[in-house]
Amino acid sequence: MSYGNRIAELREQRGLTQEELASSIHITRAALSHYEKNRRKPDFEVLTRLADIFDVSIDYLIGRTKQSDVVMDEDVREFVDTLELSDKEVLERFDLMIDGKPLTEEEARRFIAFVRMERSMD
């Protein structure tokens, strides 16, 4: 199932209009429509907000898994985050690079969040 179909399905299951969902995740209804019709791909921030609203994993939203209920409990997430360096500490201590180019702060934050999510799926 494509990410667009999955987003539309979850929205409909909860009885939300496109306008209501778009407003709750701070995007336009037109942008949500593009996502649901697979004309555009949501960025990481939008995927995160959708996953939080629907209480599913990002992997479920993008079709990497059929298990919608594999998400990290908020208390567990807070505990895990205290065991590691904060995003700020990582950014201050390390020069993260890909293909010889330094990552911007936003790219580094998305990379860190992606690794955390992927590790939570193991």
PDB file of C-alpha atoms in Angstrom:
ATOM      1  CA  MET A   1       0.000   0.000   0.000  1.00  0.00           C
ATOM      2  CA  SER A   2       1.345   3.443  -0.902  1.00  0.00           C
ATOM      3  CA  TYR A   3       1.918   6.156   1.670  1.00  0.00           C
ATOM      4  CA  GLY A   4      -0.880   8.241   0.154  1.00  0.00           C
ATOM      5  CA  ASN A   5      -3.414   5.444   0.424  1.00  0.00           C
ATOM      6  CA  ARG A   6      -2.317   4.725   3.968  1.00  0.00           C
ATOM      7  CA  ILE A   7      -2.668   8.383   5.035  1.00  0.00           C
ATOM      8  CA  ALA A   8      -6.118   8.630   3.435  1.00  0.00           C
ATOM      9  CA  GLU A   9      -7.193   5.350   5.025  1.00  0.00           C
ATOM     10  CA  LEU A  10      -6.073   6.414   8.500  1.00  0.00           C
ATOM     11  CA  ARG A  11      -7.735   9.804   8.110  1.00  0.00           C
ATOM     12  CA  GLU A  12     -11.023   8.223   7.023  1.00  0.00           C
ATOM     13  CA  GLN A  13     -10.900   5.629   9.829  1.00  0.00           C
ATOM     14  CA  ARG A  14     -10.796   8.485  12.312  1.00  0.00           C
ATOM     15  CA  GLY A  15     -13.620  10.354  10.590  1.00  0.00           C
ATOM     16  CA  LEU A  16     -11.486  13.380   9.767  1.00  0.00           C
ATOM     17  CA  THR A  17     -11.874  15.604   6.736  1.00  0.00           C
ATOM     18  CA  GLN A  18      -8.785  16.625   4.804  1.00  0.00           C
ATOM     19  CA  GLU A  19      -9.253  20.134   6.163  1.00  0.00           C
ATOM     20  CA  GLU A  20      -9.346  18.924   9.784  1.00  0.00           C
ATOM     21  CA  LEU A  21      -6.272  16.730   9.439  1.00  0.00           C
ATOM     22  CA  ALA A  22      -4.322  19.346   7.487  1.00  0.00           C
ATOM     23  CA  SER A  23      -5.093  21.966  10.115  1.00  0.00           C
ATOM     24  CA  SER A  24      -4.036  19.671  12.956  1.00  0.00           C
ATOM     25  CA  ILE A  25      -0.607  19.027  11.387  1.00  0.00           C
ATOM     26  CA  HIS A  26      -0.143  22.624  10.188  1.00  0.00           C
ATOM     27  CA  ILE A  27      -0.217  22.106   6.422  1.00  0.00           C
ATOM     28  CA  THR A  28      -2.699  23.149   3.739  1.00  0.00           C
ATOM     29  CA  ARG A  29      -5.549  20.946   2.624  1.00  0.00           C
ATOM     30  CA  ALA A  30      -4.087  21.066  -0.890  1.00  0.00           C
ATOM     31  CA  ALA A  31      -0.748  19.700   0.361  1.00  0.00           C
ATOM     32  CA  LEU A  32      -2.524  16.853   2.162  1.00  0.00           C
ATOM     33  CA  SER A  33      -4.485  16.089  -0.993  1.00  0.00           C
ATOM     34  CA  HIS A  34      -1.221  15.858  -2.957  1.00  0.00           C
ATOM     35  CA  TYR A  35       0.159  13.437  -0.362  1.00  0.00           C
ATOM     36  CA  GLU A  36      -2.953  11.272  -0.396  1.00  0.00           C
ATOM     37  CA  LYS A  37      -2.869  11.100  -4.201  1.00  0.00           C
ATOM     38  CA  ASN A  38       0.860  10.269  -4.227  1.00  0.00           C
ATOM     39  CA  ARG A  39       1.695  13.397  -6.215  1.00  0.00           C
ATOM     40  CA  ARG A  40       4.062  14.660  -3.516  1.00  0.00           C
ATOM     41  CA  LYS A  41       5.981  13.000  -0.707  1.00  0.00           C
ATOM     42  CA  PRO A  42       5.591  14.387   2.809  1.00  0.00           C
ATOM     43  CA  ASP A  43       8.809  15.523   4.464  1.00  0.00           C
ATOM     44  CA  PHE A  44      10.066  14.065   7.714  1.00  0.00           C
ATOM     45  CA  GLU A  45       8.368  16.686   9.890  1.00  0.00           C
ATOM     46  CA  VAL A  46       4.970  16.025   8.298  1.00  0.00           C
ATOM     47  CA  LEU A  47       5.471  12.266   8.576  1.00  0.00           C
ATOM     48  CA  THR A  48       6.334  12.684  12.242  1.00  0.00           C
ATOM     49  CA  ARG A  49       3.203  14.744  12.908  1.00  0.00           C
ATOM     50  CA  LEU A  50       1.034  12.236  11.016  1.00  0.00           C
ATOM     51  CA  ALA A  51       2.553   9.319  12.942  1.00  0.00           C
ATOM     52  CA  ASP A  52       1.889  11.122  16.218  1.00  0.00           C
ATOM     53  CA  ILE A  53      -1.719  11.988  15.296  1.00  0.00           C
ATOM     54  CA  PHE A  54      -2.503   8.450  14.142  1.00  0.00           C
ATOM     55  CA  ASP A  55      -0.357   6.764  16.821  1.00  0.00           C
ATOM     56  CA  VAL A  56       1.493   4.670  14.235  1.00  0.00           C
ATOM     57  CA  SER A  57       5.127   4.381  13.176  1.00  0.00           C
ATOM     58  CA  ILE A  58       6.562   6.270  10.235  1.00  0.00           C
ATOM     59  CA  ASP A  59       7.472   2.883   8.746  1.00  0.00           C
ATOM     60  CA  TYR A  60       3.774   1.994   8.772  1.00  0.00           C
ATOM     61  CA  LEU A  61       2.862   5.290   7.095  1.00  0.00           C
ATOM     62  CA  ILE A  62       5.323   4.799   4.258  1.00  0.00           C
ATOM     63  CA  GLY A  63       4.433   1.138   3.765  1.00  0.00           C
ATOM     64  CA  ARG A  64       7.586  -0.514   5.125  1.00  0.00           C
ATOM     65  CA  THR A  65       5.559  -2.566   7.591  1.00  0.00           C
ATOM     66  CA  LYS A  66       1.986  -3.748   7.966  1.00  0.00           C
ATOM     67  CA  GLN A  67       2.181  -3.456  11.763  1.00  0.00           C
ATOM     68  CA  SER A  68       0.638  -0.143  12.721  1.00  0.00           C
ATOM     69  CA  ASP A  69       1.120  -0.534  16.455  1.00  0.00           C
ATOM     70  CA  VAL A  70       4.917  -0.710  16.613  1.00  0.00           C
ATOM     71  CA  VAL A  71       5.668   2.674  18.145  1.00  0.00           C
ATOM     72  CA  MET A  72       7.917   3.711  20.977  1.00  0.00           C
ATOM     73  CA  ASP A  73       6.063   4.529  24.181  1.00  0.00           C
ATOM     74  CA  GLU A  74       6.563   8.174  25.212  1.00  0.00           C
ATOM     75  CA  ASP A  75       8.089   7.228  28.580  1.00  0.00           C
ATOM     76  CA  VAL A  76      10.510   4.849  26.859  1.00  0.00           C
ATOM     77  CA  ARG A  77      11.413   7.501  24.283  1.00  0.00           C
ATOM     78  CA  GLU A  78      12.195  10.044  27.018  1.00  0.00           C
ATOM     79  CA  PHE A  79      14.290   7.494  28.928  1.00  0.00           C
ATOM     80  CA  VAL A  80      16.256   6.465  25.820  1.00  0.00           C
ATOM     81  CA  ASP A  81      16.891  10.081  24.932  1.00  0.00           C
ATOM     82  CA  THR A  82      18.406  10.746  28.360  1.00  0.00           C
ATOM     83  CA  LEU A  83      20.848   7.866  27.924  1.00  0.00           C
ATOM     84  CA  GLU A  84      22.385   9.349  24.816  1.00  0.00           C
ATOM     85  CA  LEU A  85      23.810  12.629  23.716  1.00  0.00           C
ATOM     86  CA  SER A  86      21.158  15.175  22.909  1.00  0.00           C
ATOM     87  CA  ASP A  87      20.831  16.257  19.302  1.00  0.00           C
ATOM     88  CA  LYS A  88      22.467  19.541  20.281  1.00  0.00           C
ATOM     89  CA  GLU A  89      25.404  17.733  21.901  1.00  0.00           C
ATOM     90  CA  VAL A  90      25.890  15.549  18.820  1.00  0.00           C
ATOM     91  CA  LEU A  91      25.821  18.591  16.559  1.00  0.00           C
ATOM     92  CA  GLU A  92      28.306  20.441  18.767  1.00  0.00           C
ATOM     93  CA  ARG A  93      30.751  17.517  19.130  1.00  0.00           C
ATOM     94  CA  PHE A  94      30.746  15.985  15.653  1.00  0.00           C
ATOM     95  CA  ASP A  95      31.011  17.234  12.101  1.00  0.00           C
ATOM     96  CA  LEU A  96      28.555  14.984  10.308  1.00  0.00           C
ATOM     97  CA  MET A  97      29.266  14.642   6.600  1.00  0.00           C
ATOM     98  CA  ILE A  98      27.830  12.780   3.627  1.00  0.00           C
ATOM     99  CA  ASP A  99      29.635  12.638   0.281  1.00  0.00           C
ATOM    100  CA  GLY A 100      32.282  14.986   1.639  1.00  0.00           C
ATOM    101  CA  LYS A 101      29.787  17.737   2.426  1.00  0.00           C
ATOM    102  CA  PRO A 102      28.834  18.749   5.960  1.00  0.00           C
ATOM    103  CA  LEU A 103      25.211  18.234   6.896  1.00  0.00           C
ATOM    104  CA  THR A 104      23.159  21.278   7.735  1.00  0.00           C
ATOM    105  CA  GLU A 105      21.759  21.363  11.252  1.00  0.00           C
ATOM    106  CA  GLU A 106      18.311  20.404   9.926  1.00  0.00           C
ATOM    107  CA  GLU A 107      19.731  17.491   7.881  1.00  0.00           C
ATOM    108  CA  ALA A 108      21.647  16.254  10.914  1.00  0.00           C
ATOM    109  CA  ARG A 109      18.527  16.413  13.096  1.00  0.00           C
ATOM    110  CA  ARG A 110      16.531  14.440  10.505  1.00  0.00           C
ATOM    111  CA  PHE A 111      19.350  11.907  10.225  1.00  0.00           C
ATOM    112  CA  ILE A 112      19.480  11.430  14.001  1.00  0.00           C
ATOM    113  CA  ALA A 113      15.694  11.052  14.157  1.00  0.00           C
ATOM    114  CA  PHE A 114      15.754   8.527  11.319  1.00  0.00           C
ATOM    115  CA  VAL A 115      18.414   6.406  13.032  1.00  0.00           C
ATOM    116  CA  ARG A 116      16.452   6.484  16.293  1.00  0.00           C
ATOM    117  CA  MET A 117      13.266   5.375  14.552  1.00  0.00           C
ATOM    118  CA  GLU A 118      15.025   2.640  12.618  1.00  0.00           C
ATOM    119  CA  ARG A 119      16.684   1.324  15.766  1.00  0.00           C
ATOM    120  CA  SER A 120      13.362   1.277  17.587  1.00  0.00           C
ATOM    121  CA  MET A 121      12.048  -1.087  14.908  1.00  0.00           C
ATOM    122  CA  ASP A 122      14.712  -3.753  15.592  1.00  0.00           C
TER     123      ASP A 122
END
